[in-house]
Coordinates of C-alpha atoms and ligand atoms in Angstrom, one line a residue:
X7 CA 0.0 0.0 0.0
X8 CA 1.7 2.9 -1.4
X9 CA 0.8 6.6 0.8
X10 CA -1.2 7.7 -2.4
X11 CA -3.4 5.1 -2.0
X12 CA -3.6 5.0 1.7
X13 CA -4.4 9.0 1.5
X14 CA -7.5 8.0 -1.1
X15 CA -8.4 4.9 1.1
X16 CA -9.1 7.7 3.7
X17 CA -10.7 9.9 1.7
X18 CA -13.1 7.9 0.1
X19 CA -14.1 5.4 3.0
X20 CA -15.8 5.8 6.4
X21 CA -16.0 2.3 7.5
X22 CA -13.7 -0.8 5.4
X23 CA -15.6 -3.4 7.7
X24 CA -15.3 -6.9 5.5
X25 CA -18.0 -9.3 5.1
X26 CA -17.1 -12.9 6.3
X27 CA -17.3 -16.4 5.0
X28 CA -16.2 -19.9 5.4
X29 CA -13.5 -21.7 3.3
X30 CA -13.6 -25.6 4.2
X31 CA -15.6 -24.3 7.5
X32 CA -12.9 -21.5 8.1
X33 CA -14.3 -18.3 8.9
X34 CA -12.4 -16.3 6.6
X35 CA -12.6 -12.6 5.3
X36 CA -15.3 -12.9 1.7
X37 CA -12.3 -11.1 -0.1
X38 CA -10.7 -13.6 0.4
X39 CA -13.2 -16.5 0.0
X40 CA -13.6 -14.6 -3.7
X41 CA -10.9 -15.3 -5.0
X42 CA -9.9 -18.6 -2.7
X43 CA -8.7 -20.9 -6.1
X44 CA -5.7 -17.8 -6.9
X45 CA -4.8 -17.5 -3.6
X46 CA -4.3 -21.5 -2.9
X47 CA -2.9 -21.7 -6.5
X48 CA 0.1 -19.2 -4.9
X49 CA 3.7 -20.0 -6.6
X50 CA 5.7 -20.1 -4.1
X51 CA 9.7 -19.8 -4.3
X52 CA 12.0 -21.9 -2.9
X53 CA 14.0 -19.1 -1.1
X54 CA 10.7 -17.4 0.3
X55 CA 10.7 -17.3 3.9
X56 CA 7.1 -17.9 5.1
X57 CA 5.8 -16.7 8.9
X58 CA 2.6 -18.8 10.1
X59 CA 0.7 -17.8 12.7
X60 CA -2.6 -18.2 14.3
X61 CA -3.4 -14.1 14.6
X62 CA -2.2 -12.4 17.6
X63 CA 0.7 -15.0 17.7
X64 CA 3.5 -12.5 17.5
X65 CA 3.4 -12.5 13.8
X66 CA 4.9 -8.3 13.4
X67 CA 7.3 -9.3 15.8
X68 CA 8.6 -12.0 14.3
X69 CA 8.9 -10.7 10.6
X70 CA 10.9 -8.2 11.7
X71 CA 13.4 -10.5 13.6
X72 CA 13.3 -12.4 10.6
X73 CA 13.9 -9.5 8.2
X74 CA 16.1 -7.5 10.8
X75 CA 18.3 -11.6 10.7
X76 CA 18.4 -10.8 6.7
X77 CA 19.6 -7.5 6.7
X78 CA 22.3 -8.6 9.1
X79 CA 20.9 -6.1 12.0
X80 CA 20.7 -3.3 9.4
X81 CA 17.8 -1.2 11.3
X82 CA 17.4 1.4 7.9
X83 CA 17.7 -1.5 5.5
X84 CA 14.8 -3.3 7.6
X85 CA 12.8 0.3 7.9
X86 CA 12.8 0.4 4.4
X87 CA 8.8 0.0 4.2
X88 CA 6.1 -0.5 6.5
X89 CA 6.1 -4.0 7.9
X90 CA 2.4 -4.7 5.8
X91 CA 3.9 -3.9 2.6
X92 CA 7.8 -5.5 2.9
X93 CA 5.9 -8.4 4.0
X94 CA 2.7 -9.2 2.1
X95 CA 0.1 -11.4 3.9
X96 CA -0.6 -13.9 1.2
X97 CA -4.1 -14.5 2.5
X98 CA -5.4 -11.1 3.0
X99 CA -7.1 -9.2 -0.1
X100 CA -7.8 -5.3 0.8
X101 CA -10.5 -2.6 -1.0
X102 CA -9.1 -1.1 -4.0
X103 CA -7.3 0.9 -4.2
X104 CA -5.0 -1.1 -1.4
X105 CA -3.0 -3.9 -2.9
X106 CA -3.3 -7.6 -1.8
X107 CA -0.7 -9.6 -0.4
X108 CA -0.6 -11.6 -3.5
X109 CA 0.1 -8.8 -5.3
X110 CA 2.6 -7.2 -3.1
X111 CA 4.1 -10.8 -3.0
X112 CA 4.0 -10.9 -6.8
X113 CA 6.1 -7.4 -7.2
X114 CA 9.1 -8.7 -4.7
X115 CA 12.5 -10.0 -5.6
X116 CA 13.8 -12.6 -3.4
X117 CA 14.6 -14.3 -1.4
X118 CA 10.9 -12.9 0.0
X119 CA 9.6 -13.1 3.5
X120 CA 5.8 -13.7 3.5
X121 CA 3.3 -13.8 5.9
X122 CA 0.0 -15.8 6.6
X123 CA -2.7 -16.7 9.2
X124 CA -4.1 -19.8 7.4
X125 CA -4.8 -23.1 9.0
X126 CA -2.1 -25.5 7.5
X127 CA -5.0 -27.6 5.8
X128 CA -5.5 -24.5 3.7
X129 CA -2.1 -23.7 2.8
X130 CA -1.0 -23.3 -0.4
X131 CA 0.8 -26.5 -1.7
X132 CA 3.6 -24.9 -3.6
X133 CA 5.1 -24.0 -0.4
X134 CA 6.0 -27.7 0.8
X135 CA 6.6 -28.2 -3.2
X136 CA 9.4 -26.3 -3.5
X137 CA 10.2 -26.8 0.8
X138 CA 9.9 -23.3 1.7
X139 CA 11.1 -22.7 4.8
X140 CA 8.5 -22.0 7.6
X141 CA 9.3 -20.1 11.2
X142 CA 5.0 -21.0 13.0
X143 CA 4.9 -19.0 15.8
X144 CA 2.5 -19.7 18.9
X145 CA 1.2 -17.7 21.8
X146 CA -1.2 -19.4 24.5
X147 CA -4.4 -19.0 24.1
X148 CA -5.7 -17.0 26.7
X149 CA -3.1 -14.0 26.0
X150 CA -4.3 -15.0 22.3
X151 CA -7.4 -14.8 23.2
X152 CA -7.4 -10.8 24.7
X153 CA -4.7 -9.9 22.3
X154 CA -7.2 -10.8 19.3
X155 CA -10.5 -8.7 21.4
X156 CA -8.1 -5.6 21.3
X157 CA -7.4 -6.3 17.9
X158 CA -10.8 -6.6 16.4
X159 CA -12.3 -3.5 18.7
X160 CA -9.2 -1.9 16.8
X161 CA -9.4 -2.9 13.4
X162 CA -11.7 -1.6 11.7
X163 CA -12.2 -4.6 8.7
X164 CA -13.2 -6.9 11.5
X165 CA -16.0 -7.5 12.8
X166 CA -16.4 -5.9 16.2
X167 CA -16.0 -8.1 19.1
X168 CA -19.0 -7.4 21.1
X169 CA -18.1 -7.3 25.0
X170 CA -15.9 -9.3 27.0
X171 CA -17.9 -11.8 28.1
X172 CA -19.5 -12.2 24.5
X173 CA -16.0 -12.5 22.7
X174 CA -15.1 -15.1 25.1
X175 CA -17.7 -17.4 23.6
X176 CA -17.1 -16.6 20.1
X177 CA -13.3 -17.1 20.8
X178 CA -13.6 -20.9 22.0
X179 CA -16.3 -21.8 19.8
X180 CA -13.7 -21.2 17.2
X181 CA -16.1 -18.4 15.2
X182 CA -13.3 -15.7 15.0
X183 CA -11.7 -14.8 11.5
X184 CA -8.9 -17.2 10.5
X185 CA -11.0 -19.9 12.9
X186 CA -10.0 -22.3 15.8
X187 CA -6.9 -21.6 17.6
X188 CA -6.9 -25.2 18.5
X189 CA -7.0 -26.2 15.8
X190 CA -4.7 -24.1 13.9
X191 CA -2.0 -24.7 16.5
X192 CA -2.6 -28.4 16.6
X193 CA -2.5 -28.8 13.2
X194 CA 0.9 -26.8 13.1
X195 CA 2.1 -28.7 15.5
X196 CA 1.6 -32.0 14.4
X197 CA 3.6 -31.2 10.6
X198 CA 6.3 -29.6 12.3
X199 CA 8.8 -32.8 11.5
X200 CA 7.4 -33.4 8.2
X201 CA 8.5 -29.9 6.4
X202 CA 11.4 -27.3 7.2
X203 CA 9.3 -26.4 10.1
X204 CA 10.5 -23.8 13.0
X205 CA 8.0 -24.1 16.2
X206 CA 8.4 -21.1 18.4
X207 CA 6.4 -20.1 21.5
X208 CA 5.9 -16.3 21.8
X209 CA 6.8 -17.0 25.7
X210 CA 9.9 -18.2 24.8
X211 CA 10.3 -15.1 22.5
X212 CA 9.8 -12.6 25.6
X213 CA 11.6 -14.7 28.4
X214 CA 14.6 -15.1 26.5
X215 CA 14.9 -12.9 23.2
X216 CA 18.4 -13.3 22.4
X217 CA 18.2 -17.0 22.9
X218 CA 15.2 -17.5 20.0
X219 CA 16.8 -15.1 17.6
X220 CA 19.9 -17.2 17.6
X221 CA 17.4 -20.4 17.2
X222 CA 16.1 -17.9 14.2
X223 CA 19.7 -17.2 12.5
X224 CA 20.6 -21.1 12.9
X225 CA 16.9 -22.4 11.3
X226 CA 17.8 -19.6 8.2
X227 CA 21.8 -21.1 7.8
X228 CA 23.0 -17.3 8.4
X229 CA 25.7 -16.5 10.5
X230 CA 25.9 -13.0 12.4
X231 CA 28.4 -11.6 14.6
X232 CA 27.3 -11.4 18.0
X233 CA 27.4 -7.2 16.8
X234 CA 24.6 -7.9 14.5
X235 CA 22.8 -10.3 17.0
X236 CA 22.5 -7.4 19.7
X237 CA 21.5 -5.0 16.8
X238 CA 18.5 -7.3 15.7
X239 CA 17.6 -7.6 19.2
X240 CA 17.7 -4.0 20.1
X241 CA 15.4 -3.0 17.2
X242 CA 13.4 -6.0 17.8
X243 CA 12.5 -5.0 21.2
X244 CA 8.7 -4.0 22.1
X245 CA 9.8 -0.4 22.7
X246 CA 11.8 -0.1 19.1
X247 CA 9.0 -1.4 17.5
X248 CA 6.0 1.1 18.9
X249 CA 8.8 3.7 18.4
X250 CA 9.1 2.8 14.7
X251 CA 6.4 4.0 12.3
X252 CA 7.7 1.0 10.1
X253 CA 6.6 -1.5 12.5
X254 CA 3.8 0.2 14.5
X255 CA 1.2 0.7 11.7
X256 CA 1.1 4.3 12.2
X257 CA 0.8 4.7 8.4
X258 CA -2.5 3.3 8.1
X259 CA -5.3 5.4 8.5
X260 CA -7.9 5.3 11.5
X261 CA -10.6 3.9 9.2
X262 CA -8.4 0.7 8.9
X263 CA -6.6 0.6 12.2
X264 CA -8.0 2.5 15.1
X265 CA -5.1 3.1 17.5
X266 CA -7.1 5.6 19.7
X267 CA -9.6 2.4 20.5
X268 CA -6.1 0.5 21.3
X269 CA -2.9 0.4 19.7
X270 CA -1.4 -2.2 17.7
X271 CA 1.7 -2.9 20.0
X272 CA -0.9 -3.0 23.5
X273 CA 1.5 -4.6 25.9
X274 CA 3.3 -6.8 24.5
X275 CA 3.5 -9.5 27.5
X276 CA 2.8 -12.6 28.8
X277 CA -0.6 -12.9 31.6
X278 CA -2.3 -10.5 30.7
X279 CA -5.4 -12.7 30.5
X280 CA -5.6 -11.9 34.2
X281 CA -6.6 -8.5 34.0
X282 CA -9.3 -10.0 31.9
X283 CA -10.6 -13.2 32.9
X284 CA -13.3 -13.7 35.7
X285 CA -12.8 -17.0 37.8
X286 CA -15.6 -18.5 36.1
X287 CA -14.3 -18.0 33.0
X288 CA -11.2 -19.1 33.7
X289 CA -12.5 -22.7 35.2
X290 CA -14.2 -23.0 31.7
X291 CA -11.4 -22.4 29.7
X292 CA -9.4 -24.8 31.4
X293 CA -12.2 -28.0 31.0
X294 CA -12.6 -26.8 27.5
X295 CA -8.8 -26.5 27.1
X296 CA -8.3 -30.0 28.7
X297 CA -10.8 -31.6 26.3
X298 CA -9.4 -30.3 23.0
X299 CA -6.1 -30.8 23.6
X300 CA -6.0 -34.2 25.0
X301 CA -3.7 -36.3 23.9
X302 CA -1.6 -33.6 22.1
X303 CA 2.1 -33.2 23.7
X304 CA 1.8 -29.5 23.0
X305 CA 2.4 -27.5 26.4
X306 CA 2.1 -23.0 26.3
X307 CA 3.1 -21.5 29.0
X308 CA 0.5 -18.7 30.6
X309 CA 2.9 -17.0 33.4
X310 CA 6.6 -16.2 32.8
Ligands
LIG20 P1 -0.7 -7.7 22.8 O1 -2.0 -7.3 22.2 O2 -0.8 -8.7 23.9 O3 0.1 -6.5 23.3 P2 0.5 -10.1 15.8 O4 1.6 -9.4 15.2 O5 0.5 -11.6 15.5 O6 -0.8 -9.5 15.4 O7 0.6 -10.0 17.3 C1 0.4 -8.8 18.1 C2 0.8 -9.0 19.5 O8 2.3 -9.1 19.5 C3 0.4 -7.8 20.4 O9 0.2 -8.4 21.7 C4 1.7 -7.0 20.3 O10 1.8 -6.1 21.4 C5 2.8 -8.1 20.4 N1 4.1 -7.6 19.9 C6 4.4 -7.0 18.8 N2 5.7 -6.7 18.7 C7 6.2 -7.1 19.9 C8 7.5 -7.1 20.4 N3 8.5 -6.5 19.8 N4 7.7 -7.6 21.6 C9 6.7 -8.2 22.3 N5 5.4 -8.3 21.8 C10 5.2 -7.7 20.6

């Protein structure tokens, strides 16, 4: 999304609120139902770089470690354009006059990084054709969970959250855009030996920073000096980032992203859930929790 457009996107919009629909029972934006066959027909490249993630996941955060890896710490190199358009998010089509990601993906040299949300049933195939490598990132799902109401009170394409109590509902019941964080994480999870798969916790991202972006520069064959590791870390950080009008979506418009409602980078933590969940709700979570994820040897960490 070039300014220009982003200037007429303002000027000619009040509201860009998208319609949903389902793809194989995935609540998914209509845009992008539309034009579903193109987007799972994607080429991919066999030097693309692809971040998964269910939403909310730490997706921003990662790209930029990834990118900040590539450009060897380079903080202008990796500011060179805002984080939605150096890395196109494959299965996300915008109004006109905004590009899509397939677009933007279509106009990049490589080696690209790309992003998506989908479910890895839904994935385009080309990616494990050519063995793309993938970096899946995953957050627990109760700071998932408030991270996402923020985000959809925010964003102004979404569909609004409702209250609290309401979103929590519609968040376990799986009827949130991109779907089922159970099962999106799950399914992750479970091809994570069968491709050039990197599974990283968000948790582990926070707790230990340095630690996962040398897990990062390893999983990508680079080698950086331990210069360039502190530089990707320093501009990496939570405060860099909200700093950065690269990285904090400052450049889109209110009509798309509301920061006065909240801002993209909220906190930025691990617990928060706490400020948000009643006992009850809490209690629930974990029965519903221990059902659906029974006999899956995935563990997330809630408190640091
Ligand atoms: P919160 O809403 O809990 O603050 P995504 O990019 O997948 O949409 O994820 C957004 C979440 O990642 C937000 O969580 C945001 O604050 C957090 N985040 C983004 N950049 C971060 C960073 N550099 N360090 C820690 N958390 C970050």
């Amino acid at each position: 999304m070039d300014p220009e457009s982003l200037e007429s996107l303002a000027n000619h919009m009040e509201k860009i609120q998208f319609a949903m629909g389902q793809v194989k029972g995935v609540p998914l934006p209509q845009d992008t139902c539309d034009v579903w066959d193109t987007i799972y027909g994607f080429q991919a490249r066999e030097d693309d770089i692809l971040v998964a993630t269910y939403p909310k996941a730490g997706t921003t955060w990662t790209q930029e470690i990834v990118d900040l890896i590539l450009q060897e710490g380079d903080a202008e190199k990796a500011s060179r354009a805002p984080c939605f358009v150096k890395v196109p998010f494959i299965d996300l089509i915008l109004p006109k006059p905004m590009k899509s990601g397939l677009e933007l993906a279509e106009e990049l040299k490589s080696p690209r990084l790309l992003k998506t949300h989908l479910p890895i049933e839904l994935l385009p195939p080309s990616f494990w054709e050519k063995n793309v490598k993938v970096v899946y990132v995953a957050r627990n799902a109760k700071d998932c969970m408030v991270s996402y109401f923020h985000f959809q009170r925010m964003n102004q394409g979404l569909p609004d959250p409702g209250s609290w109590n309401d979103y929590f509902s519609t968040f376990l019941a799986g009827q949130v855009p991109w779907g089922s964080w159970f099962d999106h994480v799950i399914g992750w999870w479970k091809a994570r030996d069968k491709h050039q798969i990197l599974f990283m916790f968000y948790e582990d991202m926070i707790e230990d920073p340095m630690r996962e972006i040398r897990k990062l520069v390893k999983f990508l064959g680079r080698d950086l000096s331990e210069e360039a590791l502190e530089k990707v870390k320093h501009h990496s950080s939570f405060q860099e980032m909200k700093a950065n009008p690269m990285t904090n979506f400052s450049t889109l418009p209110s009509v798309v992203f509301d920061q006065s409602v909240s801002p993209f980078l909220r906190k930025g933590t691990v617990g928060d859930w706490k400020n948000h969940f009643s006992v009850a709700q809490n209690i629930l979570f974990d029965e519903e929790y221990k059902k659906r994820m029974e006999g899956v040897d995935l563990t997330f960490r809630t408190e640091l």
